[in-house]
Amino acid sequence: MTISLDPEQTETAILLDFTGDLAGRRVLEIGSGDGRLTWRYAHLAESVVGIEPSLEKFNQAINDIPPGLENKVAFQNISLEEFSANLHSLPEPELFDLAILSWSL
Amino acid sequence: MVHALELVHSLLSPGAVLVDIHPTGQPSAIEISLGGVRHQLGEMQEVDDFIEYFQADEALVQVMQSGLFTRTRREEFIFLDHAASLEELRSYLLENWSDAVWPDEVTRRANEISPPGQSTEIPATLVEYVSISRLQQLSPHLDESPSR
């Protein structure tokens, strides 16, 4: 089955217009799914953490990381609540410059 | 949803940005293209997902009213899902969109306007209506006036 989602990249264009310059910014993508949207902007950011509670989608994202993004993107199979608790348990939590709720609110 | 937004607020640096993307709740349209002309066959029916989209809007309003974020921009855009055939689109949606109900009228309309026997082989598109908002995190530390 071949379904092409947003090949026009309308979503990408408007997302980047809304975020502004991503250079040097730490991004948290909540509900990163299979990485469909992540691949379209991650190369522009300093780093991306994608959190996805679905194991199936998380595994798909891990398997599909494009060359060159391996050291820039990190996915976690975790809920927002767990991720937040983990981060705030650190002595000096490193906060994010941008959060993206990707069809997940 | 409000709780999720409160968590997001706590994960952001002071003055950082949140971009939220979610469907508007307007039913998605199913279209085919024949001879360069787009034909809308019907709209995807959802059992209750559309309620969540309105709740998401309401949650954003609540966190703005509580002073956690301020919205600096909002727009709507169209997101297209392209399939090689109407049957492929139907299978994809029923498999990946558990809340979706494929309306009978779509197949009937496709049969009416397509060449005989080809209605399910014509490329099809799902037109989704999506909202995007840019919110700036408001930090009490930033907003406090210096004590005198």
JSON list of C-alpha atoms in Angstrom, two decimals:
[
{"chain": "A", "resi": 1, "resn": "MET", "atom": "CA", "xyz": [0.00, 0.00, 0.00]},
{"chain": "A", "resi": 2, "resn": "THR", "atom": "CA", "xyz": [1.42, 3.36, -0.99]},
{"chain": "A", "resi": 3, "resn": "ILE", "atom": "CA", "xyz": [-0.13, 6.32, 0.73]},
{"chain": "A", "resi": 4, "resn": "SER", "atom": "CA", "xyz": [1.68, 9.60, 0.34]},
{"chain": "A", "resi": 5, "resn": "LEU", "atom": "CA", "xyz": [1.11, 12.00, 3.23]},
{"chain": "A", "resi": 6, "resn": "ASP", "atom": "CA", "xyz": [1.49, 15.68, 2.44]},
{"chain": "A", "resi": 7, "resn": "PRO", "atom": "CA", "xyz": [3.92, 15.28, -0.49]},
{"chain": "A", "resi": 8, "resn": "GLU", "atom": "CA", "xyz": [3.34, 18.98, -1.14]},
{"chain": "A", "resi": 9, "resn": "GLN", "atom": "CA", "xyz": [5.02, 19.61, 2.24]},
{"chain": "A", "resi": 10, "resn": "THR", "atom": "CA", "xyz": [2.38, 22.16, 3.16]},
{"chain": "A", "resi": 11, "resn": "GLU", "atom": "CA", "xyz": [2.66, 21.17, 6.79]},
{"chain": "A", "resi": 12, "resn": "THR", "atom": "CA", "xyz": [6.45, 21.45, 6.76]},
{"chain": "A", "resi": 13, "resn": "ALA", "atom": "CA", "xyz": [6.38, 24.89, 5.19]},
{"chain": "A", "resi": 14, "resn": "ILE", "atom": "CA", "xyz": [3.88, 26.32, 7.64]},
{"chain": "A", "resi": 15, "resn": "LEU", "atom": "CA", "xyz": [5.59, 24.63, 10.61]},
{"chain": "A", "resi": 16, "resn": "LEU", "atom": "CA", "xyz": [8.93, 26.21, 9.73]},
{"chain": "A", "resi": 17, "resn": "ASP", "atom": "CA", "xyz": [7.21, 29.54, 9.19]},
{"chain": "A", "resi": 18, "resn": "PHE", "atom": "CA", "xyz": [5.74, 29.26, 12.70]},
{"chain": "A", "resi": 19, "resn": "THR", "atom": "CA", "xyz": [8.93, 28.07, 14.42]},
{"chain": "A", "resi": 20, "resn": "GLY", "atom": "CA", "xyz": [11.29, 30.51, 12.75]},
{"chain": "A", "resi": 21, "resn": "ASP", "atom": "CA", "xyz": [14.98, 29.70, 12.53]},
{"chain": "A", "resi": 22, "resn": "LEU", "atom": "CA", "xyz": [15.71, 26.35, 14.20]},
{"chain": "A", "resi": 23, "resn": "ALA", "atom": "CA", "xyz": [19.48, 26.71, 14.22]},
{"chain": "A", "resi": 24, "resn": "GLY", "atom": "CA", "xyz": [20.88, 26.14, 17.68]},
{"chain": "A", "resi": 25, "resn": "ARG", "atom": "CA", "xyz": [17.51, 25.21, 19.17]},
{"chain": "A", "resi": 26, "resn": "ARG", "atom": "CA", "xyz": [16.71, 22.13, 21.21]},
{"chain": "A", "resi": 27, "resn": "VAL", "atom": "CA", "xyz": [13.38, 20.71, 20.09]},
{"chain": "A", "resi": 28, "resn": "LEU", "atom": "CA", "xyz": [10.97, 18.40, 21.90]},
{"chain": "A", "resi": 29, "resn": "GLU", "atom": "CA", "xyz": [8.43, 16.72, 19.62]},
{"chain": "A", "resi": 30, "resn": "ILE", "atom": "CA", "xyz": [5.54, 15.21, 21.54]},
{"chain": "A", "resi": 31, "resn": "GLY", "atom": "CA", "xyz": [3.82, 12.40, 19.69]},
{"chain": "A", "resi": 32, "resn": "SER", "atom": "CA", "xyz": [6.60, 11.96, 17.15]},
{"chain": "A", "resi": 33, "resn": "GLY", "atom": "CA", "xyz": [4.96, 8.81, 15.78]},
{"chain": "A", "resi": 34, "resn": "ASP", "atom": "CA", "xyz": [6.93, 7.11, 13.02]},
{"chain": "A", "resi": 35, "resn": "GLY", "atom": "CA", "xyz": [9.07, 10.22, 12.52]},
{"chain": "A", "resi": 36, "resn": "ARG", "atom": "CA", "xyz": [7.17, 11.42, 9.46]},
{"chain": "A", "resi": 37, "resn": "LEU", "atom": "CA", "xyz": [7.30, 15.08, 10.49]},
{"chain": "A", "resi": 38, "resn": "THR", "atom": "CA", "xyz": [10.59, 14.82, 12.38]},
{"chain": "A", "resi": 39, "resn": "TRP", "atom": "CA", "xyz": [12.56, 13.97, 9.24]},
{"chain": "A", "resi": 40, "resn": "ARG", "atom": "CA", "xyz": [11.37, 17.14, 7.61]},
{"chain": "A", "resi": 41, "resn": "TYR", "atom": "CA", "xyz": [12.81, 19.64, 10.09]},
{"chain": "A", "resi": 42, "resn": "ALA", "atom": "CA", "xyz": [15.35, 17.85, 12.31]},
{"chain": "A", "resi": 43, "resn": "HIS", "atom": "CA", "xyz": [18.32, 18.65, 10.07]},
{"chain": "A", "resi": 44, "resn": "LEU", "atom": "CA", "xyz": [17.71, 22.34, 10.78]},
{"chain": "A", "resi": 45, "resn": "ALA", "atom": "CA", "xyz": [17.70, 22.06, 14.59]},
{"chain": "A", "resi": 46, "resn": "GLU", "atom": "CA", "xyz": [20.48, 21.67, 17.13]},
{"chain": "A", "resi": 47, "resn": "SER", "atom": "CA", "xyz": [18.87, 18.49, 18.44]},
{"chain": "A", "resi": 48, "resn": "VAL", "atom": "CA", "xyz": [15.47, 16.81, 18.59]},
{"chain": "A", "resi": 49, "resn": "VAL", "atom": "CA", "xyz": [13.98, 14.57, 21.25]},
{"chain": "A", "resi": 50, "resn": "GLY", "atom": "CA", "xyz": [10.89, 12.77, 20.02]},
{"chain": "A", "resi": 51, "resn": "ILE", "atom": "CA", "xyz": [8.64, 11.05, 22.52]},
{"chain": "A", "resi": 52, "resn": "GLU", "atom": "CA", "xyz": [6.08, 8.49, 21.40]},
{"chain": "A", "resi": 53, "resn": "PRO", "atom": "CA", "xyz": [4.03, 6.20, 23.65]},
{"chain": "A", "resi": 54, "resn": "SER", "atom": "CA", "xyz": [3.20, 3.70, 20.89]},
{"chain": "A", "resi": 55, "resn": "LEU", "atom": "CA", "xyz": [5.91, 1.02, 20.73]},
{"chain": "A", "resi": 56, "resn": "GLU", "atom": "CA", "xyz": [5.04, 0.13, 17.14]},
{"chain": "A", "resi": 57, "resn": "LYS", "atom": "CA", "xyz": [5.43, 3.71, 15.91]},
{"chain": "A", "resi": 58, "resn": "PHE", "atom": "CA", "xyz": [8.53, 4.24, 18.05]},
{"chain": "A", "resi": 59, "resn": "ASN", "atom": "CA", "xyz": [10.20, 1.16, 16.52]},
{"chain": "A", "resi": 60, "resn": "GLN", "atom": "CA", "xyz": [9.30, 2.33, 13.04]},
{"chain": "A", "resi": 61, "resn": "ALA", "atom": "CA", "xyz": [10.90, 5.73, 13.72]},
{"chain": "A", "resi": 62, "resn": "ILE", "atom": "CA", "xyz": [14.04, 4.11, 15.11]},
{"chain": "A", "resi": 63, "resn": "ASN", "atom": "CA", "xyz": [14.34, 1.89, 12.06]},
{"chain": "A", "resi": 64, "resn": "ASP", "atom": "CA", "xyz": [13.76, 4.74, 9.62]},
{"chain": "A", "resi": 65, "resn": "ILE", "atom": "CA", "xyz": [16.19, 7.38, 10.89]},
{"chain": "A", "resi": 66, "resn": "PRO", "atom": "CA", "xyz": [17.67, 8.93, 7.76]},
{"chain": "A", "resi": 67, "resn": "PRO", "atom": "CA", "xyz": [21.44, 9.01, 7.31]},
{"chain": "A", "resi": 68, "resn": "GLY", "atom": "CA", "xyz": [22.96, 12.06, 8.94]},
{"chain": "A", "resi": 69, "resn": "LEU", "atom": "CA", "xyz": [20.31, 12.42, 11.64]},
{"chain": "A", "resi": 70, "resn": "GLU", "atom": "CA", "xyz": [21.49, 9.57, 13.90]},
{"chain": "A", "resi": 71, "resn": "ASN", "atom": "CA", "xyz": [23.36, 11.91, 16.22]},
{"chain": "A", "resi": 72, "resn": "LYS", "atom": "CA", "xyz": [20.81, 14.69, 16.08]},
{"chain": "A", "resi": 73, "resn": "VAL", "atom": "CA", "xyz": [17.54, 12.89, 16.81]},
{"chain": "A", "resi": 74, "resn": "ALA", "atom": "CA", "xyz": [16.75, 10.77, 19.87]},
{"chain": "A", "resi": 75, "resn": "PHE", "atom": "CA", "xyz": [13.45, 8.95, 20.29]},
{"chain": "A", "resi": 76, "resn": "GLN", "atom": "CA", "xyz": [12.01, 7.68, 23.54]},
{"chain": "A", "resi": 77, "resn": "ASN", "atom": "CA", "xyz": [9.14, 5.21, 23.86]},
{"chain": "A", "resi": 78, "resn": "ILE", "atom": "CA", "xyz": [7.58, 7.03, 26.77]},
{"chain": "A", "resi": 79, "resn": "SER", "atom": "CA", "xyz": [4.55, 9.05, 27.79]},
{"chain": "A", "resi": 80, "resn": "LEU", "atom": "CA", "xyz": [4.71, 12.79, 28.33]},
{"chain": "A", "resi": 81, "resn": "GLU", "atom": "CA", "xyz": [4.10, 12.29, 32.05]},
{"chain": "A", "resi": 82, "resn": "GLU", "atom": "CA", "xyz": [6.99, 9.85, 32.40]},
{"chain": "A", "resi": 83, "resn": "PHE", "atom": "CA", "xyz": [9.30, 11.98, 30.30]},
{"chain": "A", "resi": 84, "resn": "SER", "atom": "CA", "xyz": [8.53, 15.05, 32.38]},
{"chain": "A", "resi": 85, "resn": "ALA", "atom": "CA", "xyz": [9.06, 13.17, 35.64]},
{"chain": "A", "resi": 86, "resn": "ASN", "atom": "CA", "xyz": [12.39, 11.80, 34.42]},
{"chain": "A", "resi": 87, "resn": "LEU", "atom": "CA", "xyz": [13.64, 15.17, 33.26]},
{"chain": "A", "resi": 88, "resn": "HIS", "atom": "CA", "xyz": [12.68, 16.96, 36.45]},
{"chain": "A", "resi": 89, "resn": "SER", "atom": "CA", "xyz": [14.36, 14.28, 38.55]},
{"chain": "A", "resi": 90, "resn": "LEU", "atom": "CA", "xyz": [17.70, 15.36, 37.13]},
{"chain": "A", "resi": 91, "resn": "PRO", "atom": "CA", "xyz": [19.82, 17.73, 39.24]},
{"chain": "A", "resi": 92, "resn": "GLU", "atom": "CA", "xyz": [20.04, 20.21, 36.38]},
{"chain": "A", "resi": 93, "resn": "PRO", "atom": "CA", "xyz": [17.31, 19.48, 33.83]},
{"chain": "A", "resi": 94, "resn": "GLU", "atom": "CA", "xyz": [18.09, 20.80, 30.37]},
{"chain": "A", "resi": 95, "resn": "LEU", "atom": "CA", "xyz": [14.94, 22.50, 29.13]},
{"chain": "A", "resi": 96, "resn": "PHE", "atom": "CA", "xyz": [13.82, 22.89, 25.53]},
{"chain": "A", "resi": 97, "resn": "ASP", "atom": "CA", "xyz": [13.69, 25.93, 23.27]},
{"chain": "A", "resi": 98, "resn": "LEU", "atom": "CA", "xyz": [10.76, 24.62, 21.23]},
{"chain": "A", "resi": 99, "resn": "ALA", "atom": "CA", "xyz": [8.05, 22.03, 21.72]},
{"chain": "A", "resi": 100, "resn": "ILE", "atom": "CA", "xyz": [5.93, 20.63, 18.91]},
{"chain": "A", "resi": 101, "resn": "LEU", "atom": "CA", "xyz": [2.64, 18.92, 19.64]},
{"chain": "A", "resi": 102, "resn": "SER", "atom": "CA", "xyz": [2.37, 16.90, 16.49]},
{"chain": "A", "resi": 103, "resn": "TRP", "atom": "CA", "xyz": [-1.29, 15.93, 16.12]},
{"chain": "A", "resi": 104, "resn": "SER", "atom": "CA", "xyz": [-1.06, 14.67, 19.68]},
{"chain": "A", "resi": 105, "resn": "LEU", "atom": "CA", "xyz": [-2.92, 17.06, 21.99]},
{"chain": "B", "resi": 1, "resn": "MET", "atom": "CA", "xyz": [-5.17, 17.99, 27.84]},
{"chain": "B", "resi": 2, "resn": "VAL", "atom": "CA", "xyz": [-4.69, 20.96, 30.14]},
{"chain": "B", "resi": 3, "resn": "HIS", "atom": "CA", "xyz": [-2.42, 18.80, 32.29]},
{"chain": "B", "resi": 4, "resn": "ALA", "atom": "CA", "xyz": [-0.37, 17.87, 29.21]},
{"chain": "B", "resi": 5, "resn": "LEU", "atom": "CA", "xyz": [0.04, 21.53, 28.35]},
{"chain": "B", "resi": 6, "resn": "GLU", "atom": "CA", "xyz": [1.09, 22.27, 31.93]},
{"chain": "B", "resi": 7, "resn": "LEU", "atom": "CA", "xyz": [3.75, 19.57, 31.62]},
{"chain": "B", "resi": 8, "resn": "VAL", "atom": "CA", "xyz": [4.95, 21.03, 28.32]},
{"chain": "B", "resi": 9, "resn": "HIS", "atom": "CA", "xyz": [5.20, 24.43, 29.99]},
{"chain": "B", "resi": 10, "resn": "SER", "atom": "CA", "xyz": [7.47, 22.95, 32.65]},
{"chain": "B", "resi": 11, "resn": "LEU", "atom": "CA", "xyz": [9.75, 21.42, 30.00]},
{"chain": "B", "resi": 12, "resn": "LEU", "atom": "CA", "xyz": [10.37, 24.69, 28.17]},
{"chain": "B", "resi": 13, "resn": "SER", "atom": "CA", "xyz": [12.96, 27.36, 28.82]},
{"chain": "B", "resi": 14, "resn": "PRO", "atom": "CA", "xyz": [11.55, 30.75, 29.81]},
{"chain": "B", "resi": 15, "resn": "GLY", "atom": "CA", "xyz": [10.03, 32.43, 26.77]},
{"chain": "B", "resi": 16, "resn": "ALA", "atom": "CA", "xyz": [10.33, 29.31, 24.60]},
{"chain": "B", "resi": 17, "resn": "VAL", "atom": "CA", "xyz": [7.79, 28.44, 21.92]},
{"chain": "B", "resi": 18, "resn": "LEU", "atom": "CA", "xyz": [5.15, 25.73, 21.64]},
{"chain": "B", "resi": 19, "resn": "VAL", "atom": "CA", "xyz": [3.71, 24.88, 18.23]},
{"chain": "B", "resi": 20, "resn": "ASP", "atom": "CA", "xyz": [0.52, 22.83, 18.32]},
{"chain": "B", "resi": 21, "resn": "ILE", "atom": "CA", "xyz": [-0.84, 21.06, 15.25]},
{"chain": "B", "resi": 22, "resn": "HIS", "atom": "CA", "xyz": [-4.19, 19.34, 15.32]},
{"chain": "B", "resi": 23, "resn": "PRO", "atom": "CA", "xyz": [-7.21, 18.84, 13.04]},
{"chain": "B", "resi": 24, "resn": "THR", "atom": "CA", "xyz": [-9.87, 21.54, 13.13]},
{"chain": "B", "resi": 25, "resn": "GLY", "atom": "CA", "xyz": [-12.74, 19.10, 13.49]},
{"chain": "B", "resi": 26, "resn": "GLN", "atom": "CA", "xyz": [-14.12, 19.90, 10.05]},
{"chain": "B", "resi": 27, "resn": "PRO", "atom": "CA", "xyz": [-14.84, 16.54, 8.37]},
{"chain": "B", "resi": 28, "resn": "SER", "atom": "CA", "xyz": [-12.15, 15.42, 5.94]},
{"chain": "B", "resi": 29, "resn": "ALA", "atom": "CA", "xyz": [-13.21, 15.31, 2.31]},
{"chain": "B", "resi": 30, "resn": "ILE", "atom": "CA", "xyz": [-12.67, 12.33, -0.01]},
{"chain": "B", "resi": 31, "resn": "GLU", "atom": "CA", "xyz": [-11.88, 13.34, -3.56]},
{"chain": "B", "resi": 32, "resn": "ILE", "atom": "CA", "xyz": [-10.96, 11.81, -6.89]},
{"chain": "B", "resi": 33, "resn": "SER", "atom": "CA", "xyz": [-9.58, 13.56, -9.93]},
{"chain": "B", "resi": 34, "resn": "LEU", "atom": "CA", "xyz": [-11.05, 12.79, -13.34]},
{"chain": "B", "resi": 35, "resn": "GLY", "atom": "CA", "xyz": [-9.78, 14.56, -16.42]},
{"chain": "B", "resi": 36, "resn": "GLY", "atom": "CA", "xyz": [-8.10, 17.17, -14.28]},
{"chain": "B", "resi": 37, "resn": "VAL", "atom": "CA", "xyz": [-11.30, 17.97, -12.42]},
{"chain": "B", "resi": 38, "resn": "ARG", "atom": "CA", "xyz": [-11.54, 17.26, -8.70]},
{"chain": "B", "resi": 39, "resn": "HIS", "atom": "CA", "xyz": [-14.73, 15.62, -7.52]},
{"chain": "B", "resi": 40, "resn": "GLN", "atom": "CA", "xyz": [-15.69, 15.45, -3.86]},
{"chain": "B", "resi": 41, "resn": "LEU", "atom": "CA", "xyz": [-17.30, 12.09, -3.18]},
{"chain": "B", "resi": 42, "resn": "GLY", "atom": "CA", "xyz": [-18.18, 12.61, 0.45]},
{"chain": "B", "resi": 43, "resn": "GLU", "atom": "CA", "xyz": [-16.78, 13.26, 3.90]},
{"chain": "B", "resi": 44, "resn": "MET", "atom": "CA", "xyz": [-15.14, 10.91, 6.37]},
{"chain": "B", "resi": 45, "resn": "GLN", "atom": "CA", "xyz": [-17.33, 10.36, 9.36]},
{"chain": "B", "resi": 46, "resn": "GLU", "atom": "CA", "xyz": [-15.72, 10.13, 12.79]},
{"chain": "B", "resi": 47, "resn": "VAL", "atom": "CA", "xyz": [-17.31, 8.53, 15.80]},
{"chain": "B", "resi": 48, "resn": "ASP", "atom": "CA", "xyz": [-15.91, 10.90, 18.38]},
{"chain": "B", "resi": 49, "resn": "ASP", "atom": "CA", "xyz": [-12.41, 12.12, 17.44]},
{"chain": "B", "resi": 50, "resn": "PHE", "atom": "CA", "xyz": [-13.82, 15.49, 16.43]},
{"chain": "B", "resi": 51, "resn": "ILE", "atom": "CA", "xyz": [-14.84, 16.05, 20.04]},
{"chain": "B", "resi": 52, "resn": "GLU", "atom": "CA", "xyz": [-11.19, 15.73, 21.06]},
{"chain": "B", "resi": 53, "resn": "TYR", "atom": "CA", "xyz": [-10.19, 18.39, 18.55]},
{"chain": "B", "resi": 54, "resn": "PHE", "atom": "CA", "xyz": [-12.60, 20.86, 20.09]},
{"chain": "B", "resi": 55, "resn": "GLN", "atom": "CA", "xyz": [-11.37, 19.86, 23.55]},
{"chain": "B", "resi": 56, "resn": "ALA", "atom": "CA", "xyz": [-7.83, 20.58, 22.38]},
{"chain": "B", "resi": 57, "resn": "ASP", "atom": "CA", "xyz": [-8.91, 24.07, 21.33]},
{"chain": "B", "resi": 58, "resn": "GLU", "atom": "CA", "xyz": [-10.52, 24.56, 24.71]},
{"chain": "B", "resi": 59, "resn": "ALA", "atom": "CA", "xyz": [-7.42, 23.35, 26.55]},
{"chain": "B", "resi": 60, "resn": "LEU", "atom": "CA", "xyz": [-5.27, 25.88, 24.70]},
{"chain": "B", "resi": 61, "resn": "VAL", "atom": "CA", "xyz": [-7.67, 28.63, 25.74]},
{"chain": "B", "resi": 62, "resn": "GLN", "atom": "CA", "xyz": [-7.54, 27.48, 29.35]},
{"chain": "B", "resi": 63, "resn": "VAL", "atom": "CA", "xyz": [-3.75, 27.54, 29.59]},
{"chain": "B", "resi": 64, "resn": "MET", "atom": "CA", "xyz": [-3.71, 30.98, 28.04]},
{"chain": "B", "resi": 65, "resn": "GLN", "atom": "CA", "xyz": [-6.29, 32.19, 30.55]},
{"chain": "B", "resi": 66, "resn": "SER", "atom": "CA", "xyz": [-4.22, 30.74, 33.37]},
{"chain": "B", "resi": 67, "resn": "GLY", "atom": "CA", "xyz": [-1.19, 32.68, 32.19]},
{"chain": "B", "resi": 68, "resn": "LEU", "atom": "CA", "xyz": [1.03, 29.80, 31.11]},
{"chain": "B", "resi": 69, "resn": "PHE", "atom": "CA", "xyz": [1.12, 30.70, 27.43]},
{"chain": "B", "resi": 70, "resn": "THR", "atom": "CA", "xyz": [0.10, 33.44, 25.08]},
{"chain": "B", "resi": 71, "resn": "ARG", "atom": "CA", "xyz": [-0.88, 32.67, 21.49]},
{"chain": "B", "resi": 72, "resn": "THR", "atom": "CA", "xyz": [1.02, 34.75, 18.99]},
{"chain": "B", "resi": 73, "resn": "ARG", "atom": "CA", "xyz": [-0.32, 33.22, 15.80]},
{"chain": "B", "resi": 74, "resn": "ARG", "atom": "CA", "xyz": [-2.91, 30.77, 14.48]},
{"chain": "B", "resi": 75, "resn": "GLU", "atom": "CA", "xyz": [-3.70, 29.58, 10.97]},
{"chain": "B", "resi": 76, "resn": "GLU", "atom": "CA", "xyz": [-5.42, 26.73, 9.22]},
{"chain": "B", "resi": 77, "resn": "PHE", "atom": "CA", "xyz": [-4.04, 24.68, 6.36]},
{"chain": "B", "resi": 78, "resn": "ILE", "atom": "CA", "xyz": [-4.96, 21.72, 4.19]},
{"chain": "B", "resi": 79, "resn": "PHE", "atom": "CA", "xyz": [-3.14, 18.40, 4.57]},
{"chain": "B", "resi": 80, "resn": "LEU", "atom": "CA", "xyz": [-3.50, 15.91, 1.72]},
{"chain": "B", "resi": 81, "resn": "ASP", "atom": "CA", "xyz": [-3.25, 12.11, 1.88]},
{"chain": "B", "resi": 82, "resn": "HIS", "atom": "CA", "xyz": [-2.79, 10.72, -1.64]},
{"chain": "B", "resi": 83, "resn": "ALA", "atom": "CA", "xyz": [-3.61, 7.13, -2.55]},
{"chain": "B", "resi": 84, "resn": "ALA", "atom": "CA", "xyz": [-3.13, 5.26, -5.81]},
{"chain": "B", "resi": 85, "resn": "SER", "atom": "CA", "xyz": [-6.77, 4.22, -5.76]},
{"chain": "B", "resi": 86, "resn": "LEU", "atom": "CA", "xyz": [-9.99, 4.80, -3.88]},
{"chain": "B", "resi": 87, "resn": "GLU", "atom": "CA", "xyz": [-9.84, 1.25, -2.56]},
{"chain": "B", "resi": 88, "resn": "GLU", "atom": "CA", "xyz": [-6.31, 1.82, -1.27]},
{"chain": "B", "resi": 89, "resn": "LEU", "atom": "CA", "xyz": [-7.41, 4.98, 0.51]},
{"chain": "B", "resi": 90, "resn": "ARG", "atom": "CA", "xyz": [-10.36, 3.16, 2.06]},
{"chain": "B", "resi": 91, "resn": "SER", "atom": "CA", "xyz": [-8.16, 0.30, 3.30]},
{"chain": "B", "resi": 92, "resn": "TYR", "atom": "CA", "xyz": [-5.56, 2.69, 4.69]},
{"chain": "B", "resi": 93, "resn": "LEU", "atom": "CA", "xyz": [-8.09, 4.75, 6.60]},
{"chain": "B", "resi": 94, "resn": "LEU", "atom": "CA", "xyz": [-9.93, 1.79, 8.04]},
{"chain": "B", "resi": 95, "resn": "GLU", "atom": "CA", "xyz": [-6.62, 0.30, 9.17]},
{"chain": "B", "resi": 96, "resn": "ASN", "atom": "CA", "xyz": [-5.00, 3.43, 10.58]},
{"chain": "B", "resi": 97, "resn": "TRP", "atom": "CA", "xyz": [-7.91, 5.58, 11.64]},
{"chain": "B", "resi": 98, "resn": "SER", "atom": "CA", "xyz": [-9.87, 3.47, 14.06]},
{"chain": "B", "resi": 99, "resn": "ASP", "atom": "CA", "xyz": [-12.47, 6.15, 14.63]},
{"chain": "B", "resi": 100, "resn": "ALA", "atom": "CA", "xyz": [-13.25, 6.58, 10.94]},
{"chain": "B", "resi": 101, "resn": "VAL", "atom": "CA", "xyz": [-16.36, 5.39, 9.16]},
{"chain": "B", "resi": 102, "resn": "TRP", "atom": "CA", "xyz": [-16.19, 5.14, 5.37]},
{"chain": "B", "resi": 103, "resn": "PRO", "atom": "CA", "xyz": [-19.47, 6.57, 4.06]},
{"chain": "B", "resi": 104, "resn": "ASP", "atom": "CA", "xyz": [-21.46, 4.43, 1.60]},
{"chain": "B", "resi": 105, "resn": "GLU", "atom": "CA", "xyz": [-22.14, 7.48, -0.55]},
{"chain": "B", "resi": 106, "resn": "VAL", "atom": "CA", "xyz": [-18.46, 7.64, -1.54]},
{"chain": "B", "resi": 107, "resn": "THR", "atom": "CA", "xyz": [-18.56, 4.35, -3.41]},
{"chain": "B", "resi": 108, "resn": "ARG", "atom": "CA", "xyz": [-21.91, 5.19, -4.96]},
{"chain": "B", "resi": 109, "resn": "ARG", "atom": "CA", "xyz": [-20.72, 8.62, -6.15]},
{"chain": "B", "resi": 110, "resn": "ALA", "atom": "CA", "xyz": [-17.49, 7.12, -7.50]},
{"chain": "B", "resi": 111, "resn": "ASN", "atom": "CA", "xyz": [-19.47, 4.60, -9.54]},
{"chain": "B", "resi": 112, "resn": "GLU", "atom": "CA", "xyz": [-21.71, 7.37, -10.88]},
{"chain": "B", "resi": 113, "resn": "ILE", "atom": "CA", "xyz": [-18.96, 9.62, -12.22]},
{"chain": "B", "resi": 114, "resn": "SER", "atom": "CA", "xyz": [-16.20, 7.14, -13.18]},
{"chain": "B", "resi": 115, "resn": "PRO", "atom": "CA", "xyz": [-15.82, 5.17, -16.40]},
{"chain": "B", "resi": 116, "resn": "PRO", "atom": "CA", "xyz": [-17.53, 1.76, -16.01]},
{"chain": "B", "resi": 117, "resn": "GLY", "atom": "CA", "xyz": [-15.57, -0.64, -13.83]},
{"chain": "B", "resi": 118, "resn": "GLN", "atom": "CA", "xyz": [-12.84, 1.84, -12.95]},
{"chain": "B", "resi": 119, "resn": "SER", "atom": "CA", "xyz": [-14.25, 3.63, -9.91]},
{"chain": "B", "resi": 120, "resn": "THR", "atom": "CA", "xyz": [-11.96, 1.94, -7.40]},
{"chain": "B", "resi": 121, "resn": "GLU", "atom": "CA", "xyz": [-8.83, 2.28, -9.58]},
{"chain": "B", "resi": 122, "resn": "ILE", "atom": "CA", "xyz": [-8.81, 6.06, -9.84]},
{"chain": "B", "resi": 123, "resn": "PRO", "atom": "CA", "xyz": [-6.29, 7.91, -7.62]},
{"chain": "B", "resi": 124, "resn": "ALA", "atom": "CA", "xyz": [-7.95, 9.38, -4.55]},
{"chain": "B", "resi": 125, "resn": "THR", "atom": "CA", "xyz": [-7.15, 12.04, -2.01]},
{"chain": "B", "resi": 126, "resn": "LEU", "atom": "CA", "xyz": [-8.21, 12.71, 1.55]},
{"chain": "B", "resi": 127, "resn": "VAL", "atom": "CA", "xyz": [-8.37, 16.42, 2.34]},
{"chain": "B", "resi": 128, "resn": "GLU", "atom": "CA", "xyz": [-7.74, 17.13, 6.02]},
{"chain": "B", "resi": 129, "resn": "TYR", "atom": "CA", "xyz": [-8.32, 20.52, 7.62]},
{"chain": "B", "resi": 130, "resn": "VAL", "atom": "CA", "xyz": [-5.68, 21.34, 10.21]},
{"chain": "B", "resi": 131, "resn": "SER", "atom": "CA", "xyz": [-5.07, 24.10, 12.73]},
{"chain": "B", "resi": 132, "resn": "ILE", "atom": "CA", "xyz": [-1.61, 25.30, 13.76]},
{"chain": "B", "resi": 133, "resn": "SER", "atom": "CA", "xyz": [-0.94, 27.60, 16.70]},
{"chain": "B", "resi": 134, "resn": "ARG", "atom": "CA", "xyz": [2.20, 29.28, 17.96]},
{"chain": "B", "resi": 135, "resn": "LEU", "atom": "CA", "xyz": [2.24, 29.89, 21.70]},
{"chain": "B", "resi": 136, "resn": "GLN", "atom": "CA", "xyz": [4.92, 31.58, 23.71]},
{"chain": "B", "resi": 137, "resn": "GLN", "atom": "CA", "xyz": [5.66, 30.28, 27.15]},
{"chain": "B", "resi": 138, "resn": "LEU", "atom": "CA", "xyz": [5.06, 32.88, 29.81]},
{"chain": "B", "resi": 139, "resn": "SER", "atom": "CA", "xyz": [7.44, 32.62, 32.70]},
{"chain": "B", "resi": 140, "resn": "PRO", "atom": "CA", "xyz": [6.57, 34.25, 36.00]},
{"chain": "B", "resi": 141, "resn": "HIS", "atom": "CA", "xyz": [10.26, 34.95, 36.40]},
{"chain": "B", "resi": 142, "resn": "LEU", "atom": "CA", "xyz": [10.30, 36.98, 33.21]},
{"chain": "B", "resi": 143, "resn": "ASP", "atom": "CA", "xyz": [7.12, 38.86, 33.93]},
{"chain": "B", "resi": 144, "resn": "GLU", "atom": "CA", "xyz": [7.79, 39.86, 37.50]},
{"chain": "B", "resi": 145, "resn": "SER", "atom": "CA", "xyz": [8.70, 43.45, 38.01]},
{"chain": "B", "resi": 146, "resn": "PRO", "atom": "CA", "xyz": [11.78, 44.01, 40.12]},
{"chain": "B", "resi": 147, "resn": "SER", "atom": "CA", "xyz": [11.01, 44.55, 43.82]},
{"chain": "B", "resi": 148, "resn": "ARG", "atom": "CA", "xyz": [11.51, 48.03, 45.09]}
]
